[in-house]
Amino acid sequence: MKAKESPQQNSLYQHWKEEHQQLNQSIAELSEWLAVQTKLRTTQFLETVRKLSELNDQLQDHFTREEALSDQICEACCHPSPEAEAVRRQSDRDHNDISNRLKHLIDRMQDASAEQDAWKSSVHELGLILDLIEQHEEQESESVCCLLPRT
């Protein structure tokens, strides 16, 4: 039987959920915009680079806030434990991987010509990155739910 969560834990969990909902909304808006651009068969490289740079900035802010929330959750729930440290290490690796892949895509798109093949390749790579972000967020959700007792 799980312990009942404290008001502090509930507040941290709500803050964590709100943080992830904002990120998910931004990603959904970007995905929708890209789908429209692809259907129009326009290769909006400069506009896409701008939007991806905004996403990158948002992700960096998100990762920073997430790390602070993680510290607070660990302090409120379990103090440093092997499980919490493993989650933190995996999260750091994921954040670095996502950031590096997104930065690499932005650099490639800035250098790409307006060829349809380059657009398709870039949109495909972005889809893989967005899938990686979604997978990462799901894994974090599971980890946070394990760390925070829920009734």
XYZ file of N, CA and C in Angstrom:
453
model
N 0.847 -1.182 0.000
C 0.000 0.000 0.000
C 0.886 1.235 0.000
N 0.597 2.167 -0.874
C 1.394 3.379 -0.986
C 0.985 4.379 0.089
N 1.975 5.158 0.524
C 1.702 6.205 1.501
C 0.953 7.346 0.834
N 0.170 8.045 1.636
C -0.565 9.195 1.112
C 0.408 10.335 0.890
N 0.209 11.068 -0.207
C 1.135 12.149 -0.509
C 0.833 13.373 0.337
N 1.867 14.157 0.585
C 1.732 15.383 1.363
C 1.273 16.516 0.450
N 0.783 17.619 1.029
C 0.414 18.777 0.196
C 1.590 19.281 -0.640
N 2.801 19.227 -0.075
C 3.985 19.659 -0.826
C 4.217 18.747 -2.032
N 4.088 17.447 -1.832
C 4.266 16.512 -2.932
C 3.203 16.733 -3.997
N 1.961 16.967 -3.573
C 0.880 17.215 -4.522
C 1.161 18.481 -5.332
N 1.644 19.525 -4.671
C 1.974 20.771 -5.350
C 3.099 20.565 -6.369
N 4.126 19.818 -5.977
C 5.237 19.534 -6.893
C 4.752 18.743 -8.099
N 3.908 17.766 -7.842
C 3.377 16.952 -8.936
C 2.543 17.803 -9.889
N 1.704 18.687 -9.369
C 0.890 19.561 -10.218
C 1.773 20.487 -11.048
N 2.806 21.033 -10.415
C 3.741 21.909 -11.135
C 4.437 21.133 -12.250
N 4.863 19.921 -11.928
C 5.526 19.069 -12.919
C 4.583 18.778 -14.089
N 3.313 18.464 -13.808
C 2.336 18.182 -14.865
C 2.096 19.409 -15.747
N 1.968 20.576 -15.137
C 1.761 21.809 -15.903
C 2.945 22.083 -16.830
N 4.145 21.863 -16.336
C 5.359 22.062 -17.133
C 5.329 21.183 -18.382
N 4.947 19.944 -18.225
C 4.922 19.018 -19.345
C 3.754 19.291 -20.291
N 2.649 19.767 -19.775
C 1.515 20.115 -20.634
C 1.877 21.277 -21.552
N 2.603 22.260 -21.030
C 3.042 23.393 -21.858
C 3.956 22.926 -22.984
N 4.893 22.059 -22.662
C 5.801 21.540 -23.682
C 5.032 20.741 -24.721
N 4.127 19.880 -24.284
C 3.332 19.081 -25.223
C 2.504 19.963 -26.150
N 1.961 21.065 -25.634
C 1.181 21.976 -26.465
C 2.062 22.626 -27.536
N 3.249 23.054 -27.161
C 4.178 23.663 -28.132
C 4.560 22.673 -29.217
N 4.812 21.443 -28.842
C 5.189 20.418 -29.813
C 4.025 20.117 -30.747
N 2.820 20.050 -30.217
C 1.644 19.795 -31.056
C 1.444 20.930 -32.056
N 1.613 22.174 -31.618
C 1.475 23.321 -32.519
C 2.531 23.286 -33.618
N 3.762 22.964 -33.268
C 4.831 22.867 -34.258
C 4.538 21.747 -35.253
N 4.099 20.613 -34.770
C 3.780 19.477 -35.649
C 2.671 19.840 -36.627
N 1.656 20.529 -36.126
C 0.542 20.941 -36.990
C 1.020 21.919 -38.058
N 1.854 22.874 -37.663
C 2.385 23.850 -38.610
C 3.219 23.160 -39.686
N 4.065 22.224 -39.282
C 4.890 21.497 -40.251
C 4.035 20.691 -41.219
N 2.980 20.088 -40.724
C 2.091 19.313 -41.593
C 1.470 20.211 -42.653
N 1.065 21.403 -42.269
C 0.491 22.355 -43.228
C 1.540 22.761 -44.247
N 2.753 23.074 -43.804
C 3.814 23.490 -44.725
C 4.143 22.382 -45.720
N 4.152 21.155 -45.257
C 4.463 20.029 -46.126
C 3.365 19.830 -47.163
N 2.112 19.977 -46.757
C 1.001 19.840 -47.702
C 1.015 20.949 -48.745
N 1.440 22.136 -48.347
C 1.514 23.262 -49.279
C 2.698 23.118 -50.233
N 3.542 22.160 -49.915
C 4.754 21.905 -50.698
C 5.661 23.136 -50.753
N 5.648 23.880 -49.671
C 6.584 24.999 -49.567
C 7.692 24.555 -48.627
N 8.864 24.989 -48.936
C 9.986 24.627 -48.080
C 10.395 25.875 -47.309
N 9.824 26.013 -46.160
C 10.009 27.183 -45.314
C 11.203 26.975 -44.377
N 12.387 26.833 -44.959
C 13.549 26.525 -44.141
C 13.826 27.594 -43.088
N 13.835 28.855 -43.477
C 14.175 29.909 -42.518
C 13.139 30.001 -41.408
N 11.863 29.914 -41.756
C 10.803 29.956 -40.744
C 10.874 28.716 -39.846
N 11.170 27.580 -40.423
C 11.279 26.355 -39.639
C 12.473 26.434 -38.693
N 13.581 26.952 -39.172
C 14.759 27.125 -38.317
C 14.408 28.046 -37.148
N 13.657 29.115 -37.417
C 13.252 30.021 -36.346
C 12.390 29.284 -35.320
N 11.410 28.510 -35.803
C 10.523 27.772 -34.897
C 11.292 26.700 -34.117
N 12.220 26.029 -34.774
C 13.012 25.010 -34.080
C 13.942 25.647 -33.049
N 14.462 26.821 -33.356
C 15.299 27.533 -32.387
C 14.472 27.930 -31.164
N 13.225 28.344 -31.401
C 12.330 28.661 -30.279
C 12.049 27.405 -29.457
N 11.809 26.278 -30.134
C 11.594 25.020 -29.430
C 12.834 24.645 -28.625
N 13.998 24.808 -29.215
C 15.243 24.499 -28.510
C 15.384 25.350 -27.252
N 15.102 26.650 -27.371
C 15.160 27.531 -26.202
C 14.155 27.082 -25.140
N 12.940 26.742 -25.586
C 11.912 26.287 -24.651
C 12.342 24.990 -23.967
N 12.926 24.082 -24.727
C 13.395 22.828 -24.143
C 14.490 23.065 -23.107
N 15.417 23.978 -23.404
C 16.488 24.255 -22.445
C 15.907 24.801 -21.142
N 14.939 25.720 -21.260
C 14.271 26.243 -20.063
C 13.510 25.126 -19.345
N 12.827 24.292 -20.119
C 12.061 23.180 -19.556
C 12.983 22.226 -18.798
N 14.110 21.862 -19.400
C 15.040 20.938 -18.766
C 15.591 21.524 -17.462
N 15.879 22.829 -17.465
C 16.389 23.486 -16.258
C 15.339 23.449 -15.151
N 14.088 23.809 -15.494
C 13.016 23.782 -14.494
C 12.749 22.350 -14.029
N 12.839 21.409 -14.958
C 12.603 20.007 -14.631
C 13.646 19.496 -13.640
N 14.892 19.873 -13.831
C 15.944 19.465 -12.903
C 15.682 20.023 -11.508
N 15.245 21.282 -11.437
C 14.931 21.876 -10.135
C 13.748 21.152 -9.488
N 12.724 20.845 -10.274
C 11.583 20.102 -9.745
C 12.005 18.714 -9.285
N 12.879 18.083 -10.036
C 13.372 16.760 -9.667
C 14.073 16.808 -8.315
N 14.881 17.836 -8.114
C 15.556 17.994 -6.821
C 14.527 18.132 -5.698
N 13.506 18.936 -5.938
C 12.473 19.155 -4.916
C 11.679 17.884 -4.649
N 11.370 17.143 -5.701
C 10.620 15.893 -5.542
C 11.429 14.893 -4.730
N 12.704 14.758 -5.073
C 13.557 13.828 -4.325
C 13.660 14.240 -2.867
N 13.798 15.518 -2.615
C 13.899 16.002 -1.246
C 12.602 15.746 -0.473
N 11.463 15.960 -1.139
C 10.169 15.792 -0.476
C 9.796 14.327 -0.270
N 10.310 13.452 -1.122
C 9.827 12.062 -1.116
C 10.805 11.046 -0.595
N 11.959 11.052 -1.140
C 12.790 9.875 -0.929
C 14.244 10.189 -0.640
N 14.578 11.430 -0.649
C 15.987 11.787 -0.516
C 16.775 10.998 -1.564
N 18.025 11.303 -1.728
C 18.771 10.565 -2.752
C 18.717 9.053 -2.511
N 18.252 8.372 -3.517
C 18.210 6.910 -3.481
C 18.840 6.407 -4.765
N 19.247 5.169 -4.809
C 19.811 4.636 -6.055
C 18.832 4.765 -7.223
N 17.550 4.555 -6.965
C 16.551 4.653 -8.028
C 16.424 6.085 -8.543
N 16.356 7.035 -7.600
C 16.228 8.444 -7.987
C 17.468 8.908 -8.744
N 18.628 8.481 -8.314
C 19.867 8.854 -9.009
C 19.928 8.244 -10.402
N 19.451 7.029 -10.555
C 19.420 6.397 -11.884
C 18.480 7.151 -12.813
N 17.335 7.558 -12.300
C 16.381 8.342 -13.095
C 17.020 9.663 -13.513
N 17.714 10.288 -12.585
C 18.351 11.575 -12.876
C 19.438 11.433 -13.948
N 20.259 10.397 -13.832
C 21.310 10.172 -14.841
C 20.705 9.929 -16.219
N 19.654 9.103 -16.275
C 19.010 8.821 -17.556
C 18.391 10.086 -18.129
N 17.776 10.862 -17.284
C 17.167 12.106 -17.721
C 18.215 13.062 -18.284
N 19.353 13.180 -17.608
C 20.444 14.033 -18.105
C 20.934 13.567 -19.476
N 21.093 12.248 -19.628
C 21.526 11.716 -20.930
C 20.496 12.032 -22.010
N 19.219 11.833 -21.693
C 18.164 12.132 -22.661
C 18.155 13.607 -23.035
N 18.270 14.480 -22.034
C 18.269 15.919 -22.309
C 19.419 16.293 -23.242
N 20.597 15.766 -22.972
C 21.754 16.060 -23.832
C 21.542 15.527 -25.243
N 21.025 14.308 -25.361
C 20.793 13.706 -26.677
C 19.769 14.515 -27.472
N 18.662 14.845 -26.842
C 17.618 15.625 -27.516
C 18.172 16.976 -27.952
N 18.860 17.651 -27.057
C 19.421 18.971 -27.376
C 20.412 18.896 -28.529
N 21.309 17.935 -28.476
C 22.309 17.806 -29.546
C 21.668 17.493 -30.891
N 20.692 16.600 -30.903
C 20.038 16.248 -32.164
C 19.274 17.433 -32.740
N 18.598 18.185 -31.885
C 17.842 19.347 -32.362
C 18.789 20.427 -32.881
N 19.881 20.674 -32.174
C 20.864 21.669 -32.629
C 21.479 21.244 -33.966
N 21.772 19.961 -34.114
C 22.336 19.458 -35.372
C 21.342 19.660 -36.519
N 20.073 19.378 -36.272
C 19.052 19.578 -37.307
C 18.938 21.052 -37.671
N 18.937 21.927 -36.696
C 18.865 23.370 -36.964
C 20.044 23.794 -37.835
N 21.244 23.342 -37.496
C 22.432 23.683 -38.289
C 22.306 23.176 -39.720
N 21.844 21.929 -39.873
C 21.687 21.363 -41.216
C 20.640 22.130 -42.023
N 19.549 22.503 -41.393
C 18.497 23.218 -42.118
C 18.947 24.622 -42.500
N 19.780 25.239 -41.683
C 20.296 26.557 -42.037
C 21.185 26.469 -43.273
N 21.868 25.341 -43.444
C 22.787 25.162 -44.565
C 22.130 24.539 -45.791
N 20.933 24.000 -45.623
C 20.291 23.259 -46.717
C 19.770 24.206 -47.792
N 19.783 23.698 -48.989
C 19.137 24.445 -50.068
C 17.647 24.139 -49.989
N 16.884 24.811 -50.795
C 15.427 24.657 -50.742
C 14.955 23.462 -51.560
N 15.727 22.427 -51.596
C 15.342 21.235 -52.339
C 14.305 20.444 -51.560
N 13.391 19.828 -52.288
C 12.335 19.039 -51.665
C 12.923 17.869 -50.861
N 13.974 17.241 -51.377
C 14.585 16.124 -50.654
C 15.145 16.568 -49.309
N 15.757 17.753 -49.287
C 16.298 18.272 -48.028
C 15.162 18.555 -47.042
N 14.049 19.074 -47.544
C 12.893 19.342 -46.683
C 12.348 18.036 -46.104
N 12.157 17.052 -46.968
C 11.632 15.762 -46.506
C 12.545 15.141 -45.464
N 13.828 15.178 -45.715
C 14.802 14.621 -44.790
C 14.759 15.355 -43.449
N 14.677 16.662 -43.505
C 14.647 17.464 -42.276
C 13.371 17.220 -41.484
N 12.236 17.166 -42.171
C 10.963 16.912 -41.488
C 10.963 15.509 -40.880
N 11.536 14.549 -41.593
C 11.629 13.188 -41.058
C 12.485 13.175 -39.790
N 13.629 13.835 -39.837
C 14.518 13.892 -38.667
C 13.816 14.587 -37.502
N 13.085 15.662 -37.787
C 12.359 16.342 -36.726
C 11.308 15.413 -36.117
N 10.640 14.632 -36.945
C 9.665 13.668 -36.432
C 10.313 12.683 -35.471
N 11.514 12.235 -35.798
C 12.239 11.320 -34.914
C 12.589 12.004 -33.587
N 12.987 13.266 -33.665
C 13.330 14.013 -32.451
C 12.083 14.211 -31.590
N 10.973 14.567 -32.221
C 9.726 14.757 -31.463
C 9.274 13.444 -30.827
N 9.459 12.338 -31.539
C 9.153 11.026 -30.957
C 10.044 10.752 -29.742
N 11.312 11.117 -29.851
C 12.254 10.932 -28.751
C 11.842 11.767 -27.542
N 11.418 13.008 -27.788
C 10.951 13.867 -26.696
C 9.732 13.238 -26.032
N 8.797 12.754 -26.834
C 7.590 12.129 -26.279
C 7.947 10.898 -25.440
N 8.830 10.069 -25.955
C 9.258 8.876 -25.221
C 9.942 9.280 -23.910
N 10.791 10.271 -23.979
C 11.489 10.759 -22.786
C 10.485 11.257 -21.746
N 9.505 12.042 -22.185
C 8.513 12.586 -21.257
C 7.681 11.471 -20.627
N 7.343 10.444 -21.393
C 6.589 9.315 -20.844
C 7.404 8.574 -19.786
N 8.686 8.364 -20.073
C 9.548 7.689 -19.098
C 9.682 8.516 -17.826
N 9.816 9.828 -17.983
C 9.895 10.691 -16.809
C 8.598 10.640 -16.008
N 7.489 10.617 -16.702
C 6.195 10.549 -16.029
C 6.099 9.294 -15.169
N 6.501 8.180 -15.744
C 6.496 6.928 -14.984
C 7.421 7.021 -13.772
N 8.570 7.607 -13.949
C 9.526 7.731 -12.854
C 8.995 8.633 -11.750
N 8.408 9.766 -12.136
C 7.870 10.690 -11.143
C 6.715 10.038 -10.392
N 5.879 9.314 -11.093
C 4.764 8.626 -10.438
C 5.262 7.570 -9.450
N 6.391 6.954 -9.741
C 6.969 5.980 -8.811
C 7.551 6.666 -7.591
N 8.126 7.851 -7.781
C 8.736 8.561 -6.671
C 7.705 9.238 -5.773
N 6.619 9.726 -6.370
C 5.566 10.397 -5.602
C 4.455 9.419 -5.294
N 4.216 9.148 -4.057
C 3.103 8.241 -3.745
C 1.773 8.882 -4.120
N 0.954 8.137 -4.795
C -0.373 8.611 -5.226
C -1.410 7.715 -4.590
N -2.511 8.301 -4.148
C -3.586 7.499 -3.579
C -4.741 7.444 -4.516
